[in-house]
Amino acid sequence: MDVKIASDWKEILQEEFEQPYFAELVNFVKDEYSSGSVFPAGRNIFRAFDKCPFEQLKVVIIGQDPYHGPGQANGLCFSVNDGVQFPPSLQNIFKEIENDIGTPIPQSGNLDRWAEQGVLLLNSVLTVKAHNAASHAGHGWERFTDAVVRKIAEKKQGVVYMLWGSYAQKKGQIANPRDNLILKSVHPSPLSAYRGFFGCKHFSQANTYLQSIGKEPIIW
């Protein structure tokens, strides 16, 4: 199947694109887009990969599914388009960055700037029906993104995995802690952020590790 995705990722993931489940997933997603409002825009479904080439990947952050409000989702987990109000989890991420490394909370919640430095902002499910959280769960996206994490674990070492919440931790458990930096905390949502996300210092730890293995730190 010819999937419009960054060329290096396409080569790495081609065997997934040829699987029967992926054809079924594509048909499901096409039907959903043709019959109602679905996020993100179709051209942005694989945007996390397009913005973060495999060769440049240094950090993996795993989310669950896209924001389901109008104008929010842009294909990168936790990220919103310029001019969109920060969702609570993103607000808490920025608060932790400010407390951890002193970077002021930015004007925009668009995280393209992270992706372009090698941060893969990967949702487990890449599409969602408007106003209906997790509506596209269980249709094949999870199998695909499991394969993405597996390929990264097989082909790259020296990667920082930021696993926030039990869902992300389960998905990222394939990564070898001997060859990578595995950072775990509760999810940054308002329901849990005060139980261990605030004060986790993941952003400074990530940069210290990257520098220790000769890589440029991320400008968070």
PDB file of N, CA and C in Angstrom, residues 153-201:
ATOM      1  N   ALA A 153      12.839   0.641  18.910  1.00  0.00           N
ATOM      2  CA  ALA A 153      13.615  -0.118  19.894  1.00  0.00           C
ATOM      3  C   ALA A 153      14.623  -1.048  19.226  1.00  0.00           C
ATOM      4  N   GLU A 154      14.247  -1.604  18.070  1.00  0.00           N
ATOM      5  CA  GLU A 154      15.139  -2.520  17.359  1.00  0.00           C
ATOM      6  C   GLU A 154      16.294  -1.796  16.672  1.00  0.00           C
ATOM      7  N   LYS A 155      16.026  -0.609  16.154  1.00  0.00           N
ATOM      8  CA  LYS A 155      16.973   0.046  15.254  1.00  0.00           C
ATOM      9  C   LYS A 155      17.742   1.205  15.875  1.00  0.00           C
ATOM     10  N   LYS A 156      17.334   1.669  17.068  1.00  0.00           N
ATOM     11  CA  LYS A 156      17.989   2.831  17.666  1.00  0.00           C
ATOM     12  C   LYS A 156      18.297   2.595  19.136  1.00  0.00           C
ATOM     13  N   GLN A 157      19.457   3.077  19.552  1.00  0.00           N
ATOM     14  CA  GLN A 157      19.805   3.144  20.957  1.00  0.00           C
ATOM     15  C   GLN A 157      20.057   4.604  21.321  1.00  0.00           C
ATOM     16  N   GLY A 158      20.143   4.868  22.605  1.00  0.00           N
ATOM     17  CA  GLY A 158      20.385   6.242  23.034  1.00  0.00           C
ATOM     18  C   GLY A 158      19.184   7.141  22.854  1.00  0.00           C
ATOM     19  N   VAL A 159      17.982   6.564  22.987  1.00  0.00           N
ATOM     20  CA  VAL A 159      16.732   7.316  22.836  1.00  0.00           C
ATOM     21  C   VAL A 159      16.153   7.585  24.222  1.00  0.00           C
ATOM     22  N   VAL A 160      15.606   8.776  24.407  1.00  0.00           N
ATOM     23  CA  VAL A 160      14.882   9.100  25.639  1.00  0.00           C
ATOM     24  C   VAL A 160      13.405   8.795  25.410  1.00  0.00           C
ATOM     25  N   TYR A 161      12.842   7.947  26.262  1.00  0.00           N
ATOM     26  CA  TYR A 161      11.407   7.652  26.221  1.00  0.00           C
ATOM     27  C   TYR A 161      10.746   8.343  27.400  1.00  0.00           C
ATOM     28  N   MET A 162       9.822   9.256  27.127  1.00  0.00           N
ATOM     29  CA  MET A 162       9.056   9.914  28.181  1.00  0.00           C
ATOM     30  C   MET A 162       7.676   9.254  28.226  1.00  0.00           C
ATOM     31  N   LEU A 163       7.461   8.477  29.258  1.00  0.00           N
ATOM     32  CA  LEU A 163       6.259   7.646  29.354  1.00  0.00           C
ATOM     33  C   LEU A 163       5.412   8.160  30.515  1.00  0.00           C
ATOM     34  N   TRP A 164       4.373   8.901  30.174  1.00  0.00           N
ATOM     35  CA  TRP A 164       3.534   9.574  31.172  1.00  0.00           C
ATOM     36  C   TRP A 164       2.206   8.850  31.294  1.00  0.00           C
ATOM     37  N   GLY A 165       2.003   8.193  32.422  1.00  0.00           N
ATOM     38  CA  GLY A 165       0.781   7.445  32.655  1.00  0.00           C
ATOM     39  C   GLY A 165       0.946   5.985  32.284  1.00  0.00           C
ATOM     40  N   SER A 166       0.065   5.146  32.831  1.00  0.00           N
ATOM     41  CA  SER A 166       0.186   3.698  32.657  1.00  0.00           C
ATOM     42  C   SER A 166       0.016   3.276  31.206  1.00  0.00           C
ATOM     43  N   TYR A 167      -0.804   3.983  30.462  1.00  0.00           N
ATOM     44  CA  TYR A 167      -1.026   3.632  29.057  1.00  0.00           C
ATOM     45  C   TYR A 167       0.277   3.761  28.269  1.00  0.00           C
ATOM     46  N   ALA A 168       0.935   4.890  28.403  1.00  0.00           N
ATOM     47  CA  ALA A 168       2.201   5.112  27.691  1.00  0.00           C
ATOM     48  C   ALA A 168       3.284   4.165  28.189  1.00  0.00           C
ATOM     49  N   GLN A 169       3.299   3.898  29.486  1.00  0.00           N
ATOM     50  CA  GLN A 169       4.323   3.014  30.047  1.00  0.00           C
ATOM     51  C   GLN A 169       4.182   1.595  29.516  1.00  0.00           C
ATOM     52  N   LYS A 170       2.949   1.147  29.366  1.00  0.00           N
ATOM     53  CA  LYS A 170       2.728  -0.184  28.793  1.00  0.00           C
ATOM     54  C   LYS A 170       3.189  -0.232  27.342  1.00  0.00           C
ATOM     55  N   LYS A 171       2.893   0.821  26.600  1.00  0.00           N
ATOM     56  CA  LYS A 171       3.257   0.848  25.183  1.00  0.00           C
ATOM     57  C   LYS A 171       4.774   0.928  24.991  1.00  0.00           C
ATOM     58  N   GLY A 172       5.449   1.611  25.892  1.00  0.00           N
ATOM     59  CA  GLY A 172       6.886   1.794  25.757  1.00  0.00           C
ATOM     60  C   GLY A 172       7.734   0.764  26.461  1.00  0.00           C
ATOM     61  N   GLN A 173       7.110  -0.259  27.027  1.00  0.00           N
ATOM     62  CA  GLN A 173       7.872  -1.200  27.847  1.00  0.00           C
ATOM     63  C   GLN A 173       8.850  -2.048  27.036  1.00  0.00           C
ATOM     64  N   ILE A 174       8.703  -2.065  25.716  1.00  0.00           N
ATOM     65  CA  ILE A 174       9.622  -2.843  24.877  1.00  0.00           C
ATOM     66  C   ILE A 174      11.015  -2.214  24.845  1.00  0.00           C
ATOM     67  N   ALA A 175      11.112  -0.920  25.118  1.00  0.00           N
ATOM     68  CA  ALA A 175      12.410  -0.234  25.055  1.00  0.00           C
ATOM     69  C   ALA A 175      13.339  -0.748  26.152  1.00  0.00           C
ATOM     70  N   ASN A 176      14.586  -0.970  25.791  1.00  0.00           N
ATOM     71  CA  ASN A 176      15.562  -1.544  26.714  1.00  0.00           C
ATOM     72  C   ASN A 176      16.177  -0.445  27.584  1.00  0.00           C
ATOM     73  N   PRO A 177      15.998  -0.499  28.906  1.00  0.00           N
ATOM     74  CA  PRO A 177      16.552   0.557  29.766  1.00  0.00           C
ATOM     75  C   PRO A 177      18.077   0.563  29.833  1.00  0.00           C
ATOM     76  N   ARG A 178      18.715  -0.511  29.396  1.00  0.00           N
ATOM     77  CA  ARG A 178      20.187  -0.529  29.388  1.00  0.00           C
ATOM     78  C   ARG A 178      20.753   0.325  28.256  1.00  0.00           C
ATOM     79  N   ASP A 179      20.003   0.463  27.180  1.00  0.00           N
ATOM     80  CA  ASP A 179      20.498   1.151  25.985  1.00  0.00           C
ATOM     81  C   ASP A 179      19.848   2.505  25.756  1.00  0.00           C
ATOM     82  N   ASN A 180      18.893   2.864  26.595  1.00  0.00           N
ATOM     83  CA  ASN A 180      18.131   4.097  26.420  1.00  0.00           C
ATOM     84  C   ASN A 180      17.835   4.697  27.791  1.00  0.00           C
ATOM     85  N   LEU A 181      17.263   5.894  27.796  1.00  0.00           N
ATOM     86  CA  LEU A 181      16.812   6.502  29.047  1.00  0.00           C
ATOM     87  C   LEU A 181      15.292   6.409  29.097  1.00  0.00           C
ATOM     88  N   ILE A 182      14.766   5.675  30.072  1.00  0.00           N
ATOM     89  CA  ILE A 182      13.326   5.501  30.228  1.00  0.00           C
ATOM     90  C   ILE A 182      12.865   6.367  31.393  1.00  0.00           C
ATOM     91  N   LEU A 183      12.059   7.366  31.112  1.00  0.00           N
ATOM     92  CA  LEU A 183      11.545   8.275  32.133  1.00  0.00           C
ATOM     93  C   LEU A 183      10.049   8.026  32.305  1.00  0.00           C
ATOM     94  N   LYS A 184       9.628   7.749  33.530  1.00  0.00           N
ATOM     95  CA  LYS A 184       8.224   7.423  33.793  1.00  0.00           C
ATOM     96  C   LYS A 184       7.651   8.348  34.854  1.00  0.00           C
ATOM     97  N   SER A 185       6.406   8.726  34.652  1.00  0.00           N
ATOM     98  CA  SER A 185       5.673   9.466  35.680  1.00  0.00           C
ATOM     99  C   SER A 185       4.183   9.266  35.428  1.00  0.00           C
ATOM    100  N   VAL A 186       3.373   9.825  36.305  1.00  0.00           N
ATOM    101  CA  VAL A 186       1.941   9.866  36.046  1.00  0.00           C
ATOM    102  C   VAL A 186       1.682  10.799  34.859  1.00  0.00           C
ATOM    103  N   HIS A 187       0.457  10.762  34.365  1.00  0.00           N
ATOM    104  CA  HIS A 187       0.072  11.603  33.226  1.00  0.00           C
ATOM    105  C   HIS A 187      -0.012  13.066  33.656  1.00  0.00           C
ATOM    106  N   PRO A 188       0.270  14.005  32.739  1.00  0.00           N
ATOM    107  CA  PRO A 188       0.195  15.427  33.105  1.00  0.00           C
ATOM    108  C   PRO A 188      -1.210  16.000  33.172  1.00  0.00           C
ATOM    109  N   SER A 189      -2.242  15.187  33.096  1.00  0.00           N
ATOM    110  CA  SER A 189      -3.607  15.706  33.174  1.00  0.00           C
ATOM    111  C   SER A 189      -3.876  16.270  34.571  1.00  0.00           C
ATOM    112  N   PRO A 190      -4.848  17.168  34.691  1.00  0.00           N
ATOM    113  CA  PRO A 190      -5.156  17.735  36.015  1.00  0.00           C
ATOM    114  C   PRO A 190      -5.523  16.686  37.056  1.00  0.00           C
ATOM    115  N   LEU A 191      -6.006  15.523  36.600  1.00  0.00           N
ATOM    116  CA  LEU A 191      -6.397  14.472  37.537  1.00  0.00           C
ATOM    117  C   LEU A 191      -5.206  13.843  38.248  1.00  0.00           C
ATOM    118  N   SER A 192      -4.027  13.919  37.613  1.00  0.00           N
ATOM    119  CA  SER A 192      -2.888  13.197  38.183  1.00  0.00           C
ATOM    120  C   SER A 192      -1.599  13.992  38.292  1.00  0.00           C
ATOM    121  N   ALA A 193      -1.522  15.166  37.680  1.00  0.00           N
ATOM    122  CA  ALA A 193      -0.247  15.892  37.589  1.00  0.00           C
ATOM    123  C   ALA A 193       0.392  16.136  38.954  1.00  0.00           C
ATOM    124  N   TYR A 194      -0.445  16.385  39.975  1.00  0.00           N
ATOM    125  CA  TYR A 194       0.099  16.676  41.305  1.00  0.00           C
ATOM    126  C   TYR A 194       0.533  15.420  42.048  1.00  0.00           C
ATOM    127  N   ARG A 195       0.329  14.256  41.426  1.00  0.00           N
ATOM    128  CA  ARG A 195       0.738  13.003  42.066  1.00  0.00           C
ATOM    129  C   ARG A 195       2.076  12.499  41.520  1.00  0.00           C
ATOM    130  N   GLY A 196       2.843  13.386  40.898  1.00  0.00           N
ATOM    131  CA  GLY A 196       4.177  12.962  40.472  1.00  0.00           C
ATOM    132  C   GLY A 196       4.660  13.497  39.148  1.00  0.00           C
ATOM    133  N   PHE A 197       3.770  14.112  38.353  1.00  0.00           N
ATOM    134  CA  PHE A 197       4.283  14.718  37.119  1.00  0.00           C
ATOM    135  C   PHE A 197       5.013  16.008  37.457  1.00  0.00           C
ATOM    136  N   PHE A 198       4.376  16.853  38.257  1.00  0.00           N
ATOM    137  CA  PHE A 198       5.080  18.056  38.698  1.00  0.00           C
ATOM    138  C   PHE A 198       6.253  17.645  39.581  1.00  0.00           C
ATOM    139  N   GLY A 199       7.434  18.106  39.207  1.00  0.00           N
ATOM    140  CA  GLY A 199       8.644  17.749  39.942  1.00  0.00           C
ATOM    141  C   GLY A 199       9.381  16.553  39.375  1.00  0.00           C
ATOM    142  N   CYS A 200       8.877  15.975  38.276  1.00  0.00           N
ATOM    143  CA  CYS A 200       9.551  14.789  37.719  1.00  0.00           C
ATOM    144  C   CYS A 200      10.884  15.135  37.052  1.00  0.00           C
ATOM    145  N   LYS A 201      11.018  16.384  36.607  1.00  0.00           N
ATOM    146  CA  LYS A 201      12.269  16.873  36.007  1.00  0.00           C
ATOM    147  C   LYS A 201      12.710  16.056  34.777  1.00  0.00           C
TER     148      LYS A 201
END
